[in-house]
CSV table of C-alpha atoms and ligand atoms in Angstrom, one decimal:
chain,number,residue,atom,x,y,z
A,68,MET,CA,-12.4,22.1,-6.9
A,69,ASP,CA,-10.5,22.3,-3.6
A,70,THR,CA,-9.9,25.7,-2.5
A,71,TYR,CA,-6.9,26.7,-0.3
A,72,GLU,CA,-7.7,28.1,2.8
A,73,PRO,CA,-4.8,29.5,5.1
A,74,HIS,CA,-4.2,27.6,8.2
A,75,ILE,CA,-4.5,29.7,11.3
A,76,TYR,CA,-0.6,29.5,11.7
A,77,GLU,CA,-0.2,31.4,8.4
A,78,LEU,CA,-2.4,34.0,9.2
A,79,SER,CA,-0.6,34.6,12.6
A,80,ALA,CA,1.6,37.7,12.9
A,81,PRO,CA,3.3,39.1,15.8
A,82,GLY,CA,1.2,41.6,17.8
A,83,LYS,CA,-2.4,40.6,16.5
A,84,HIS,CA,-4.9,40.0,19.1
A,85,GLY,CA,-8.8,39.4,19.6
A,86,THR,CA,-9.2,40.5,23.2
A,87,ASN,CA,-8.8,43.4,25.2
A,88,LEU,CA,-8.0,42.9,28.8
A,89,PRO,CA,-10.2,45.1,31.3
A,90,ARG,CA,-8.1,47.9,33.1
A,91,LEU,CA,-6.4,46.5,36.2
A,92,ASP,CA,-8.6,47.2,39.1
A,93,VAL,CA,-6.5,45.7,41.9
A,94,PRO,CA,-3.1,46.6,43.3
A,95,GLU,CA,-0.4,45.0,40.9
A,96,ALA,CA,1.3,42.0,42.2
A,97,ALA,CA,4.9,41.1,41.6
A,98,LEU,CA,5.2,37.7,40.6
A,99,PRO,CA,8.3,35.9,41.4
A,100,THR,CA,10.5,35.6,38.2
A,101,ALA,CA,10.6,31.8,38.7
A,102,LEU,CA,7.0,31.5,38.1
A,103,LEU,CA,7.0,33.5,34.9
A,104,ARG,CA,7.0,31.8,31.4
A,105,GLN,CA,10.2,32.3,29.7
A,106,ASP,CA,9.5,30.6,26.6
A,107,GLY,CA,7.0,28.5,24.7
A,108,MET,CA,4.5,31.4,24.0
A,109,ASN,CA,5.6,31.4,20.4
A,110,ASP,CA,3.8,28.3,19.7
A,111,PHE,CA,0.6,29.9,19.8
A,112,PRO,CA,-0.7,31.7,16.8
A,113,GLU,CA,-1.6,35.6,17.1
A,114,LEU,CA,-4.8,36.4,15.4
A,115,THR,CA,-7.8,38.8,15.4
A,116,GLU,CA,-11.1,37.9,16.6
A,117,PRO,CA,-12.5,37.7,13.0
A,118,GLU,CA,-9.9,35.3,11.9
A,119,VAL,CA,-10.5,33.1,15.1
A,120,MET,CA,-14.1,33.2,14.6
A,121,ARG,CA,-13.9,32.3,10.9
A,122,HIS,CA,-11.5,29.5,11.6
A,123,TYR,CA,-13.7,27.7,14.2
A,124,THR,CA,-17.1,28.4,12.3
A,125,ARG,CA,-15.4,27.1,9.1
A,126,ILE,CA,-14.1,23.9,10.7
A,127,SER,CA,-17.6,23.3,12.6
A,128,GLN,CA,-19.4,23.5,9.1
A,129,ARG,CA,-17.0,20.7,7.8
A,130,ASN,CA,-18.6,18.4,10.4
A,131,ALA,CA,-20.9,15.7,9.2
A,132,SER,CA,-23.6,15.1,12.0
A,133,PRO,CA,-27.0,14.7,12.9
A,134,ASP,CA,-27.3,18.4,13.3
A,135,THR,CA,-26.6,19.0,9.8
A,136,MET,CA,-28.0,15.8,7.8
A,137,MET,CA,-29.5,12.7,7.8
A,138,TYR,CA,-27.0,10.4,9.1
A,139,PRO,CA,-28.2,6.7,8.5
A,140,LEU,CA,-25.0,5.0,9.9
A,141,GLY,CA,-26.1,1.6,10.4
A,142,SER,CA,-25.5,-0.2,13.9
A,143,CYS,CA,-24.4,3.4,15.2
A,144,THR,CA,-27.7,4.7,15.8
A,145,MET,CA,-27.0,8.5,15.0
A,146,LYS,CA,-30.1,9.9,16.0
A,147,ALA,CA,-30.9,13.5,16.9
A,148,THR,CA,-29.4,14.7,20.1
A,149,PRO,CA,-31.9,16.8,22.0
A,150,LYS,CA,-30.5,20.3,22.8
A,151,LEU,CA,-32.4,20.1,26.3
A,152,HIS,CA,-29.9,17.4,27.3
A,153,GLU,CA,-27.0,20.0,26.5
A,154,GLU,CA,-28.5,22.5,28.8
A,155,VAL,CA,-29.2,20.0,31.7
A,156,ALA,CA,-25.5,18.7,31.4
A,157,ARG,CA,-24.3,22.3,31.6
A,158,TYR,CA,-26.1,23.0,35.0
A,159,ALA,CA,-23.5,24.0,37.4
A,160,GLY,CA,-24.6,21.5,39.7
A,161,PHE,CA,-23.6,18.6,37.4
A,162,ALA,CA,-21.2,20.5,35.3
A,163,ALA,CA,-18.9,21.9,38.2
A,164,VAL,CA,-19.0,18.8,40.7
A,165,HIS,CA,-15.8,17.4,41.3
A,166,PRO,CA,-15.5,13.6,41.5
A,167,LEU,CA,-13.3,13.7,44.6
A,168,GLN,CA,-16.0,16.0,46.4
A,169,ASP,CA,-17.4,14.5,49.7
A,170,GLU,CA,-20.4,12.1,48.9
A,171,SER,CA,-22.5,14.4,51.3
A,172,LEU,CA,-21.9,17.3,48.9
A,173,SER,CA,-22.9,15.2,45.7
A,174,GLN,CA,-26.0,13.9,46.7
A,175,GLY,CA,-27.7,15.3,43.5
A,176,ALA,CA,-25.4,13.7,41.2
A,177,LEU,CA,-25.4,10.4,43.0
A,178,GLN,CA,-29.1,10.3,43.0
A,179,LEU,CA,-29.3,10.8,39.2
A,180,MET,CA,-26.8,7.9,38.9
A,181,TYR,CA,-28.7,5.7,41.3
A,182,GLU,CA,-31.8,6.4,39.2
A,183,LEU,CA,-30.2,5.8,35.9
A,184,GLN,CA,-29.0,2.1,37.1
A,185,ASP,CA,-32.7,1.8,38.0
A,186,TYR,CA,-34.1,2.6,35.0
A,187,LEU,CA,-31.6,0.9,32.9
A,188,GLY,CA,-32.2,-2.1,34.8
A,189,GLU,CA,-36.1,-2.0,34.6
A,190,ILE,CA,-36.0,-1.4,30.9
A,191,SER,CA,-33.9,-4.3,30.2
A,192,GLY,CA,-34.9,-6.7,32.9
A,193,PHE,CA,-31.5,-6.9,34.7
A,194,GLU,CA,-31.0,-6.8,38.3
A,195,ALA,CA,-27.9,-4.8,38.6
A,196,VAL,CA,-26.3,-1.9,36.5
A,197,SER,CA,-22.8,-0.3,36.5
A,198,LEU,CA,-22.7,3.0,35.0
A,199,GLN,CA,-18.7,2.6,34.7
A,200,PRO,CA,-17.5,1.5,31.1
A,201,ALA,CA,-17.2,4.3,28.4
A,202,ALA,CA,-18.1,2.6,25.4
A,203,GLY,CA,-19.9,-0.4,23.9
A,204,ALA,CA,-16.5,-2.2,23.4
A,205,GLN,CA,-15.5,-1.5,27.2
A,206,GLY,CA,-18.9,-2.9,28.4
A,207,GLU,CA,-18.3,-6.1,26.4
A,208,LEU,CA,-14.7,-6.2,27.9
A,209,THR,CA,-16.3,-6.0,31.3
A,210,GLY,CA,-19.0,-8.5,30.6
A,211,ILE,CA,-16.4,-11.1,29.4
A,212,LEU,CA,-14.0,-10.3,32.4
A,213,ALA,CA,-17.1,-10.8,34.6
A,214,PHE,CA,-17.7,-14.2,33.1
A,215,ARG,CA,-14.3,-15.3,33.4
A,216,ALA,CA,-14.2,-14.3,37.0
A,217,TYR,CA,-17.6,-16.1,37.6
A,218,HIS,CA,-16.4,-19.4,36.3
A,219,LEU,CA,-13.1,-19.0,38.3
A,220,ASP,CA,-15.0,-18.1,41.5
A,221,ARG,CA,-17.0,-21.4,41.0
A,222,GLY,CA,-13.9,-23.5,40.7
A,223,ASP,CA,-14.5,-24.1,36.8
A,224,PRO,CA,-11.1,-22.8,35.3
A,225,ASP,CA,-11.6,-24.9,31.9
A,226,ARG,CA,-14.3,-22.6,30.5
A,227,THR,CA,-12.3,-20.9,27.9
A,228,GLU,CA,-14.2,-20.6,24.7
A,229,VAL,CA,-16.5,-17.8,23.9
A,230,LEU,CA,-19.1,-18.5,20.8
A,231,VAL,CA,-19.4,-15.7,18.6
A,232,PRO,CA,-21.8,-15.5,15.5
A,233,ASN,CA,-19.9,-14.8,12.1
A,234,ALA,CA,-22.1,-11.7,11.6
A,235,ALA,CA,-21.1,-10.2,14.9
A,236,HIS,CA,-19.2,-6.8,15.3
A,237,GLY,CA,-15.6,-7.1,15.3
A,238,THR,CA,-15.3,-5.9,19.0
A,239,ASN,CA,-17.0,-9.2,20.1
A,240,PRO,CA,-14.2,-11.4,19.0
A,241,ALA,CA,-11.6,-8.9,19.7
A,242,THR,CA,-13.0,-8.7,23.5
A,243,ALA,CA,-12.9,-12.7,23.9
A,244,ALA,CA,-9.4,-12.5,22.6
A,245,MET,CA,-8.3,-9.7,25.0
A,246,VAL,CA,-9.6,-11.7,27.8
A,247,GLY,CA,-7.5,-14.6,27.0
A,248,LEU,CA,-10.4,-16.7,25.6
A,249,LYS,CA,-10.7,-18.7,22.5
A,250,VAL,CA,-13.2,-17.5,20.0
A,251,VAL,CA,-15.3,-20.1,18.3
A,252,GLU,CA,-17.1,-18.9,15.3
A,253,LEU,CA,-20.7,-19.7,14.7
A,254,LYS,CA,-22.5,-20.0,11.4
A,255,SER,CA,-25.6,-17.9,10.2
A,256,ASP,CA,-28.4,-19.8,8.8
A,257,ALA,CA,-30.5,-19.0,5.5
A,258,ARG,CA,-32.8,-16.6,7.4
A,259,GLY,CA,-29.8,-14.7,8.8
A,260,ASN,CA,-30.1,-15.9,12.4
A,261,VAL,CA,-27.7,-18.3,14.3
A,262,ASP,CA,-27.4,-21.7,12.8
A,263,MET,CA,-28.9,-23.8,15.6
A,264,ASP,CA,-27.0,-27.0,14.4
A,265,ASP,CA,-23.8,-25.2,14.4
A,266,LEU,CA,-24.5,-24.0,17.9
A,267,ARG,CA,-25.4,-27.3,19.4
A,268,ALA,CA,-22.3,-28.8,17.8
A,269,LYS,CA,-19.9,-26.3,19.3
A,270,LEU,CA,-21.2,-26.0,22.8
A,271,SER,CA,-19.3,-27.8,25.1
A,272,PRO,CA,-17.8,-28.0,28.8
A,273,ARG,CA,-15.0,-25.3,27.5
A,274,THR,CA,-17.9,-22.9,26.8
A,275,ALA,CA,-17.3,-19.9,29.0
A,276,GLY,CA,-20.3,-18.2,27.1
A,277,MET,CA,-21.6,-16.6,24.1
A,278,MET,CA,-21.7,-13.1,22.7
A,279,LEU,CA,-25.0,-12.3,20.7
A,280,THR,CA,-26.4,-8.9,19.4
A,281,ASN,CA,-30.3,-9.2,19.2
A,282,PRO,CA,-31.5,-7.9,16.9
A,283,ASN,CA,-28.4,-8.8,15.1
A,284,THR,CA,-26.3,-7.2,12.8
A,285,LEU,CA,-28.2,-7.9,9.7
A,286,GLY,CA,-31.1,-6.0,11.5
A,287,LEU,CA,-33.0,-9.2,12.1
A,288,PHE,CA,-34.5,-10.4,15.5
A,289,GLU,CA,-33.0,-13.8,16.6
A,290,ASP,CA,-36.6,-15.5,16.8
A,291,GLN,CA,-34.8,-18.6,18.5
A,292,ILE,CA,-33.2,-16.4,21.3
A,293,VAL,CA,-34.8,-18.2,24.2
A,294,GLU,CA,-33.6,-21.6,22.9
A,295,ILE,CA,-30.4,-20.4,22.3
A,296,CYS,CA,-30.1,-19.0,25.8
A,297,GLN,CA,-31.3,-22.2,27.0
A,298,LEU,CA,-28.7,-24.5,25.2
A,299,VAL,CA,-26.0,-22.1,26.4
A,300,HIS,CA,-27.1,-22.5,30.0
A,301,GLU,CA,-27.4,-26.1,30.0
A,302,ALA,CA,-23.8,-26.1,28.8
A,303,GLY,CA,-22.7,-24.3,31.7
A,304,GLY,CA,-22.0,-21.1,29.7
A,305,LEU,CA,-23.3,-17.6,30.0
A,306,MET,CA,-25.1,-15.4,27.6
A,307,TYR,CA,-23.6,-11.8,26.8
A,308,GLY,CA,-26.0,-9.4,25.0
A,309,ASP,CA,-24.4,-7.0,22.7
A,310,GLY,CA,-26.8,-4.1,23.3
A,311,ALA,CA,-25.7,-1.9,20.1
A,312,ASN,CA,-29.1,-2.6,18.8
A,313,PHE,CA,-31.5,-2.0,21.9
A,314,ASN,CA,-32.9,0.9,19.9
A,315,ALA,CA,-35.2,-1.7,18.2
A,316,ILE,CA,-36.8,-3.3,21.4
A,317,LEU,CA,-37.3,-0.6,24.0
A,318,GLY,CA,-40.5,-1.2,25.8
A,319,ILE,CA,-41.1,-4.3,24.0
A,320,ALA,CA,-38.6,-7.2,24.9
A,321,LYS,CA,-36.3,-7.2,27.9
A,322,PRO,CA,-33.1,-9.0,27.2
A,323,GLY,CA,-32.8,-9.9,30.8
A,324,LYS,CA,-36.2,-11.8,30.5
A,325,LEU,CA,-35.2,-13.6,27.4
A,326,GLY,CA,-32.3,-15.2,29.0
A,327,PHE,CA,-29.2,-12.9,28.5
A,328,ASP,CA,-27.0,-12.7,31.7
A,329,PHE,CA,-25.1,-9.5,30.8
A,330,MET,CA,-25.5,-6.6,28.4
A,331,HIS,CA,-24.0,-3.2,27.4
A,332,TYR,CA,-26.1,-0.3,26.8
A,333,ASN,CA,-24.6,2.2,24.3
A,334,LEU,CA,-26.0,5.4,26.0
A,335,HIS,CA,-24.5,7.2,22.8
A,336,LYS,CA,-26.7,5.2,20.8
A,337,THR,CA,-30.1,4.2,22.2
A,338,PHE,CA,-30.1,6.9,24.8
A,339,THR,CA,-29.1,9.6,22.5
A,340,THR,CA,-25.9,11.0,24.1
A,341,PRO,CA,-23.8,12.5,21.2
A,342,HIS,CA,-21.0,10.2,19.7
A,343,GLY,CA,-18.8,10.0,16.8
A,344,GLY,CA,-15.4,11.6,16.0
A,345,GLY,CA,-14.1,9.7,19.3
A,346,GLY,CA,-16.2,11.8,21.5
A,347,PRO,CA,-17.0,10.3,25.2
A,348,GLY,CA,-19.5,7.5,25.0
A,349,SER,CA,-20.9,5.5,27.7
A,350,GLY,CA,-21.3,1.6,27.6
A,351,ALA,CA,-23.0,1.1,30.9
A,352,VAL,CA,-23.6,-2.6,31.6
A,353,GLY,CA,-26.5,-4.6,33.5
A,354,CYS,CA,-26.4,-8.2,34.4
A,355,THR,CA,-28.2,-10.9,36.7
A,356,ALA,CA,-28.2,-11.1,40.4
A,357,GLU,CA,-25.8,-13.9,40.1
A,358,LEU,CA,-23.2,-11.8,38.2
A,359,ALA,CA,-23.8,-8.6,40.2
A,360,PRO,CA,-20.9,-9.4,42.5
A,361,PHE,CA,-18.4,-9.1,39.6
A,362,LEU,CA,-19.5,-5.7,38.6
A,363,PRO,CA,-16.9,-3.0,38.2
A,364,GLY,CA,-17.2,-0.2,40.8
A,365,PRO,CA,-18.1,2.2,42.1
A,366,ARG,CA,-21.9,1.7,41.8
A,367,VAL,CA,-24.4,3.8,43.6
A,368,ARG,CA,-26.8,2.4,46.4
A,369,GLN,CA,-29.3,4.1,48.6
A,370,THR,CA,-28.8,3.9,52.4
A,371,ALA,CA,-31.4,3.3,55.0
A,372,SER,CA,-31.7,7.0,55.6
A,373,GLY,CA,-32.6,7.7,52.2
A,374,SER,CA,-29.2,9.3,51.2
A,375,TYR,CA,-26.9,7.9,48.2
A,376,GLU,CA,-23.6,6.3,48.6
A,377,LEU,CA,-20.8,4.8,46.4
A,378,PHE,CA,-19.7,1.2,46.9
A,379,THR,CA,-17.8,-1.6,45.1
A,380,PRO,CA,-19.3,-5.0,44.8
A,381,GLU,CA,-17.5,-7.8,46.9
A,382,LYS,CA,-16.1,-9.5,44.0
A,383,SER,CA,-15.7,-6.7,41.5
A,384,ILE,CA,-13.5,-7.3,38.6
A,385,GLY,CA,-12.1,-3.8,39.5
A,386,ARG,CA,-12.5,-0.3,37.9
A,387,MET,CA,-13.1,0.1,34.2
A,388,LYS,CA,-12.7,3.8,34.2
A,389,ALA,CA,-11.7,6.6,36.1
A,390,PHE,CA,-14.0,8.1,38.8
A,391,HIS,CA,-17.6,7.6,37.8
A,392,GLY,CA,-17.6,6.9,34.3
A,393,ASN,CA,-18.5,9.7,31.6
A,394,PHE,CA,-20.8,11.5,34.0
A,395,ALA,CA,-21.8,14.1,31.6
A,396,MET,CA,-23.4,11.5,29.3
A,397,LEU,CA,-25.2,9.8,32.4
A,398,VAL,CA,-26.9,13.2,32.9
A,399,ARG,CA,-27.9,13.3,29.0
A,400,ALA,CA,-29.4,9.6,29.1
A,401,TRP,CA,-31.2,10.1,32.3
A,402,THR,CA,-32.8,13.4,30.8
A,403,TYR,CA,-33.7,11.5,27.8
A,404,ILE,CA,-35.5,8.6,29.9
A,405,ARG,CA,-37.2,11.1,32.0
A,406,THR,CA,-38.5,13.2,28.9
A,407,LEU,CA,-39.9,10.2,27.1
A,408,GLY,CA,-41.1,8.1,29.8
A,409,ALA,CA,-42.1,4.4,29.5
A,410,ALA,CA,-44.7,4.9,26.6
A,411,GLY,CA,-42.2,7.2,24.8
A,412,LEU,CA,-39.4,4.8,24.8
A,413,ARG,CA,-41.5,2.2,23.3
A,414,GLU,CA,-42.7,4.7,20.7
A,415,VAL,CA,-39.0,5.3,19.9
A,416,SER,CA,-38.6,1.5,18.9
A,417,GLU,CA,-41.7,1.2,17.1
A,418,ILE,CA,-40.8,4.2,14.9
A,419,ALA,CA,-37.4,3.2,14.4
A,420,VAL,CA,-38.4,-0.2,12.9
A,421,LEU,CA,-41.3,1.2,10.9
A,422,ASN,CA,-38.7,3.9,9.5
A,423,ALA,CA,-36.2,1.0,8.5
A,424,ASN,CA,-38.9,-1.0,6.8
A,425,TYR,CA,-40.4,1.9,4.9
A,426,VAL,CA,-36.8,2.5,3.3
A,427,ARG,CA,-36.2,-1.3,2.9
A,428,VAL,CA,-39.5,-1.6,1.0
A,429,LYS,CA,-39.0,1.5,-1.1
A,430,LEU,CA,-35.3,0.4,-2.2
A,431,LYS,CA,-35.4,-3.4,-2.4
A,432,ASP,CA,-36.4,-3.4,-6.2
A,433,LEU,CA,-33.0,-1.6,-7.0
A,434,TYR,CA,-30.8,-2.6,-4.1
A,435,PRO,CA,-31.2,-6.5,-3.2
A,436,GLN,CA,-31.8,-7.1,0.3
A,437,ALA,CA,-29.2,-9.4,2.4
A,438,ILE,CA,-32.0,-11.5,3.4
A,439,ASP,CA,-35.7,-11.0,2.5
A,440,ARG,CA,-37.1,-10.4,5.7
A,441,ILE,CA,-39.0,-7.7,7.5
A,442,CYS,CA,-36.4,-6.0,9.6
A,443,MET,CA,-35.9,-4.4,12.8
A,444,HIS,CA,-34.5,-0.9,13.3
A,445,GLU,CA,-31.9,-1.3,10.4
A,446,THR,CA,-31.9,-2.9,7.0
A,447,VAL,CA,-28.9,-4.2,5.2
A,448,LEU,CA,-29.1,-4.2,1.4
A,449,ARG,CA,-26.4,-4.8,-1.1
A,450,GLY,CA,-24.8,-2.2,-3.4
A,451,GLN,CA,-25.0,-4.6,-6.4
A,452,ILE,CA,-27.4,-2.7,-8.7
A,453,ALA,CA,-28.5,-4.6,-12.0
A,454,GLY,CA,-26.9,-3.4,-15.2
A,455,ALA,CA,-24.4,-1.1,-13.4
A,456,GLN,CA,-20.7,-2.1,-14.6
A,457,GLY,CA,-17.9,-1.5,-12.1
A,458,ILE,CA,-19.8,0.1,-9.4
A,459,ARG,CA,-19.1,-0.8,-5.7
A,460,THR,CA,-21.1,0.0,-2.5
A,461,LEU,CA,-18.2,2.5,-1.8
A,462,ASP,CA,-19.0,4.5,-4.9
A,463,ILE,CA,-22.7,4.7,-3.9
A,464,ALA,CA,-21.9,5.6,-0.4
A,465,LYS,CA,-19.5,8.7,-1.8
A,466,ARG,CA,-22.2,9.6,-4.2
A,467,LEU,CA,-24.6,10.0,-1.4
A,468,ILE,CA,-22.6,12.7,0.2
A,469,ASP,CA,-23.1,15.0,-3.0
A,470,TYR,CA,-26.9,14.4,-2.4
A,471,GLY,CA,-26.4,15.9,1.3
A,472,PHE,CA,-26.5,12.6,3.3
A,473,HIS,CA,-24.1,10.8,5.5
A,474,PRO,CA,-23.3,7.4,4.0
A,475,PRO,CA,-24.9,4.4,5.7
A,476,THR,CA,-22.4,1.7,7.2
A,477,VAL,CA,-20.8,-0.3,4.4
A,478,TYR,CA,-19.2,-3.6,4.2
A,479,PHE,CA,-20.5,-4.7,7.4
A,480,PRO,CA,-21.5,-7.2,8.6
A,481,LEU,CA,-18.7,-8.9,6.8
A,482,ILE,CA,-20.8,-11.9,5.7
A,483,VAL,CA,-22.8,-9.8,3.3
A,484,PRO,CA,-21.0,-8.7,0.0
A,485,GLU,CA,-21.2,-5.2,-0.6
A,486,ALA,CA,-23.2,-4.5,2.4
A,487,LEU,CA,-25.1,-1.3,2.8
A,488,MET,CA,-26.4,-1.1,6.3
A,489,ILE,CA,-28.9,1.4,6.5
A,490,GLU,CA,-30.5,2.8,10.3
A,491,PRO,CA,-32.7,5.8,9.6
A,492,THR,CA,-33.5,6.0,13.2
A,493,GLU,CA,-36.9,7.2,14.7
A,494,THR,CA,-35.9,10.8,14.5
A,495,GLU,CA,-36.3,11.2,10.6
A,496,GLY,CA,-39.6,12.2,9.5
A,497,LYS,CA,-41.4,10.7,6.3
A,498,ARG,CA,-40.6,13.9,4.3
A,499,THR,CA,-36.8,13.4,4.9
A,500,LEU,CA,-37.0,9.6,4.4
A,501,ASP,CA,-38.5,10.3,1.0
A,502,ILE,CA,-35.8,12.4,-0.3
A,503,PHE,CA,-33.4,9.9,0.8
A,504,ILE,CA,-35.0,7.3,-0.8
A,505,GLN,CA,-35.1,9.4,-4.0
A,506,ALA,CA,-31.5,10.2,-3.6
A,507,MET,CA,-30.6,6.3,-3.5
A,508,ARG,CA,-32.8,5.5,-6.6
A,509,ASP,CA,-31.4,8.5,-8.6
A,510,ILE,CA,-27.8,7.0,-7.8
A,511,ALA,CA,-28.9,3.5,-8.9
A,512,ARG,CA,-30.0,5.1,-12.3
A,513,GLU,CA,-26.5,7.1,-12.5
A,514,ALA,CA,-24.8,3.9,-11.7
A,515,VAL,CA,-26.2,2.5,-14.7
A,516,GLU,CA,-26.3,5.3,-17.1
A,517,THR,CA,-23.1,7.6,-15.9
A,518,PRO,CA,-21.1,5.3,-13.7
A,519,ASP,CA,-18.1,7.9,-13.6
A,520,VAL,CA,-20.2,10.5,-11.7
A,521,LEU,CA,-20.0,7.9,-8.9
A,522,HIS,CA,-16.4,7.1,-9.4
A,523,ASP,CA,-15.5,10.7,-9.0
A,524,ALA,CA,-17.8,11.2,-5.9
A,525,PRO,CA,-17.7,13.1,-3.9
A,526,THR,CA,-17.6,16.4,-5.6
A,527,THR,CA,-19.3,18.8,-3.3
A,528,ALA,CA,-17.6,17.8,0.1
A,529,PRO,CA,-14.5,19.9,1.4
A,530,VAL,CA,-12.6,17.3,0.5
A,531,ARG,CA,-12.6,14.6,-2.6
A,532,ARG,CA,-12.0,11.0,-2.2
A,533,LEU,CA,-9.6,10.2,0.7
A,534,ASP,CA,-7.0,7.7,0.6
A,535,GLU,CA,-8.8,5.9,3.5
A,536,VAL,CA,-6.1,3.5,4.6
A,537,ARG,CA,-3.3,6.3,4.7
A,538,ALA,CA,-5.8,8.3,6.6
A,539,ALA,CA,-6.0,5.9,9.0
A,540,ARG,CA,-2.5,4.7,9.0
A,541,GLN,CA,-0.7,7.9,8.7
A,542,PRO,CA,-3.0,10.6,10.3
A,543,ILE,CA,-1.5,14.1,10.5
A,544,LEU,CA,-2.7,15.1,13.6
A,545,ARG,CA,-1.0,18.6,14.3
A,546,TYR,CA,-0.3,21.4,12.0
A,547,ASN,CA,2.5,20.6,9.9
A,548,ALA,CA,3.6,22.9,6.9
A,549,GLU,CA,5.5,20.5,5.0
A,550,ALA,CA,3.1,17.9,5.0
A,551,PHE,CA,0.3,20.3,3.9
A,552,ALA,CA,2.2,21.3,1.1
A,553,GLN,CA,2.9,18.0,0.0
A,554,ILE,CA,-0.7,16.9,0.1
A,555,LEU,CA,-1.4,20.1,-2.0
A,556,ASN,CA,1.2,19.1,-4.6
A,557,GLU,CA,-0.2,15.8,-4.8
A,558,ARG,CA,-3.7,17.0,-5.7
B,795,PLP,C1,-23.1,-4.4,16.9
B,795,PLP,C2,-22.0,-3.3,17.6
B,795,PLP,N1,-21.4,-4.1,18.9
B,795,PLP,C3,-20.5,-3.2,19.4
B,795,PLP,C4,-20.2,-1.9,19.2
B,795,PLP,C5,-18.9,-1.3,19.8
B,795,PLP,O1,-19.9,-0.2,20.4
B,795,PLP,P1,-18.9,1.3,20.7
B,795,PLP,O2,-18.7,2.0,19.5
B,795,PLP,O3,-19.8,2.0,21.7
B,795,PLP,O4,-17.6,0.6,21.4
B,795,PLP,C6,-20.8,-1.5,17.8
B,795,PLP,C7,-20.4,-0.2,17.5
B,795,PLP,O5,-20.8,0.4,16.4
B,795,PLP,C8,-21.6,-2.1,17.3
B,795,PLP,O6,-22.5,-1.8,16.1
């Protein structure tokens, strides 16, 4: 049953307060009347300390997060976010540094950025890195703008097509379209990889480049990757690597050495900076020496005297983000890399892949695999349970909430009917994976024996099944007494 909890505005009453200001210990100053606020204060609720405490504690408990549950949201890499990173990001030297502060006074922050550029380049095999973009999608935009600028710079303006596999994340074709280029879709073959014949047929003098996720969005390694890159290059195009799945190959394969020209790193996935709920991300990008002049600035370099300075590459596509990117995320990613070291990063990927395959093998008798192959860091299954009538993947996902798990990604990639994309990540231990697997097996049994239990799910969450279209299209973002009353009436 949904319980009604009064909103803080309903608890508000004139004169309530939760703080006692200390006695004035300086001479009282007379502020000019013109500077005193005359109105607007009534918009703030007046509450006692326990009321404020309960409000924030209650809403924090409604959050789903890797701090409260296993969060196997495929492609999103919701791994645990170490608390050490939070501590380091809060050091006054990082938290209080002002982006307009003179470079001579920001040497520590610039050194951190310089080292992070260097580490990311080393891990991925790229020559140059920019930490500007705020998300993977913005990294994609950066890359395709750089491709366009590169071709124009070489006097090759007719390269107007970007090849994108049909399994790609929606941000890939959206990016190409935003840059004003034409999206050419590529088929996948029966093994879940790029269809090589289709690729050969669609490459042409109009090809600006190709966007590819590897491992791809089916959680499978593109084992013809070297040939794919060669073919695109022979046609005069460039290879963009969507690095969303980089968590699977740290310390094992370097995209820059496989033939990619440009790639974004989702620091908020692979490098464990917190994300979700629209929080700040970081989609740093790396590229070859040939594309480095087009990177967005400012980047950081070391001078002959050993100090650090900002610079903008000569043919830069311009800024992608205010100031220096999401700096606090850079601090967290740097801390992660320094804590784990090269061997630790490789282990991350090895365990991520092992965990995904463990889940895959333990569930594939009940949930058919999209493609019957060993997977990388995530597995794509189908919510088509034998003998279950009228059950969809969405019902399975909602029922998982009742079992205490955040649902996996559903209905993506689009080419897999009833897709359930599970990414356990390396931060879950075997015991938790076993409990998750048991929950999935119990749900499969319920789907056959008591399907309404799934249709009614979730029953234990703060809210029941949402009208997701309405929640996305007509979100209520501010307290609104009438809208609240209407929702309660509709229940
Ligand atoms: C394969 C893939 N590419 C790109 C993106 C976009 O990344 P971001 O959400 O950081 O913009 C995602 C996000 O989940 C993804 O899964």
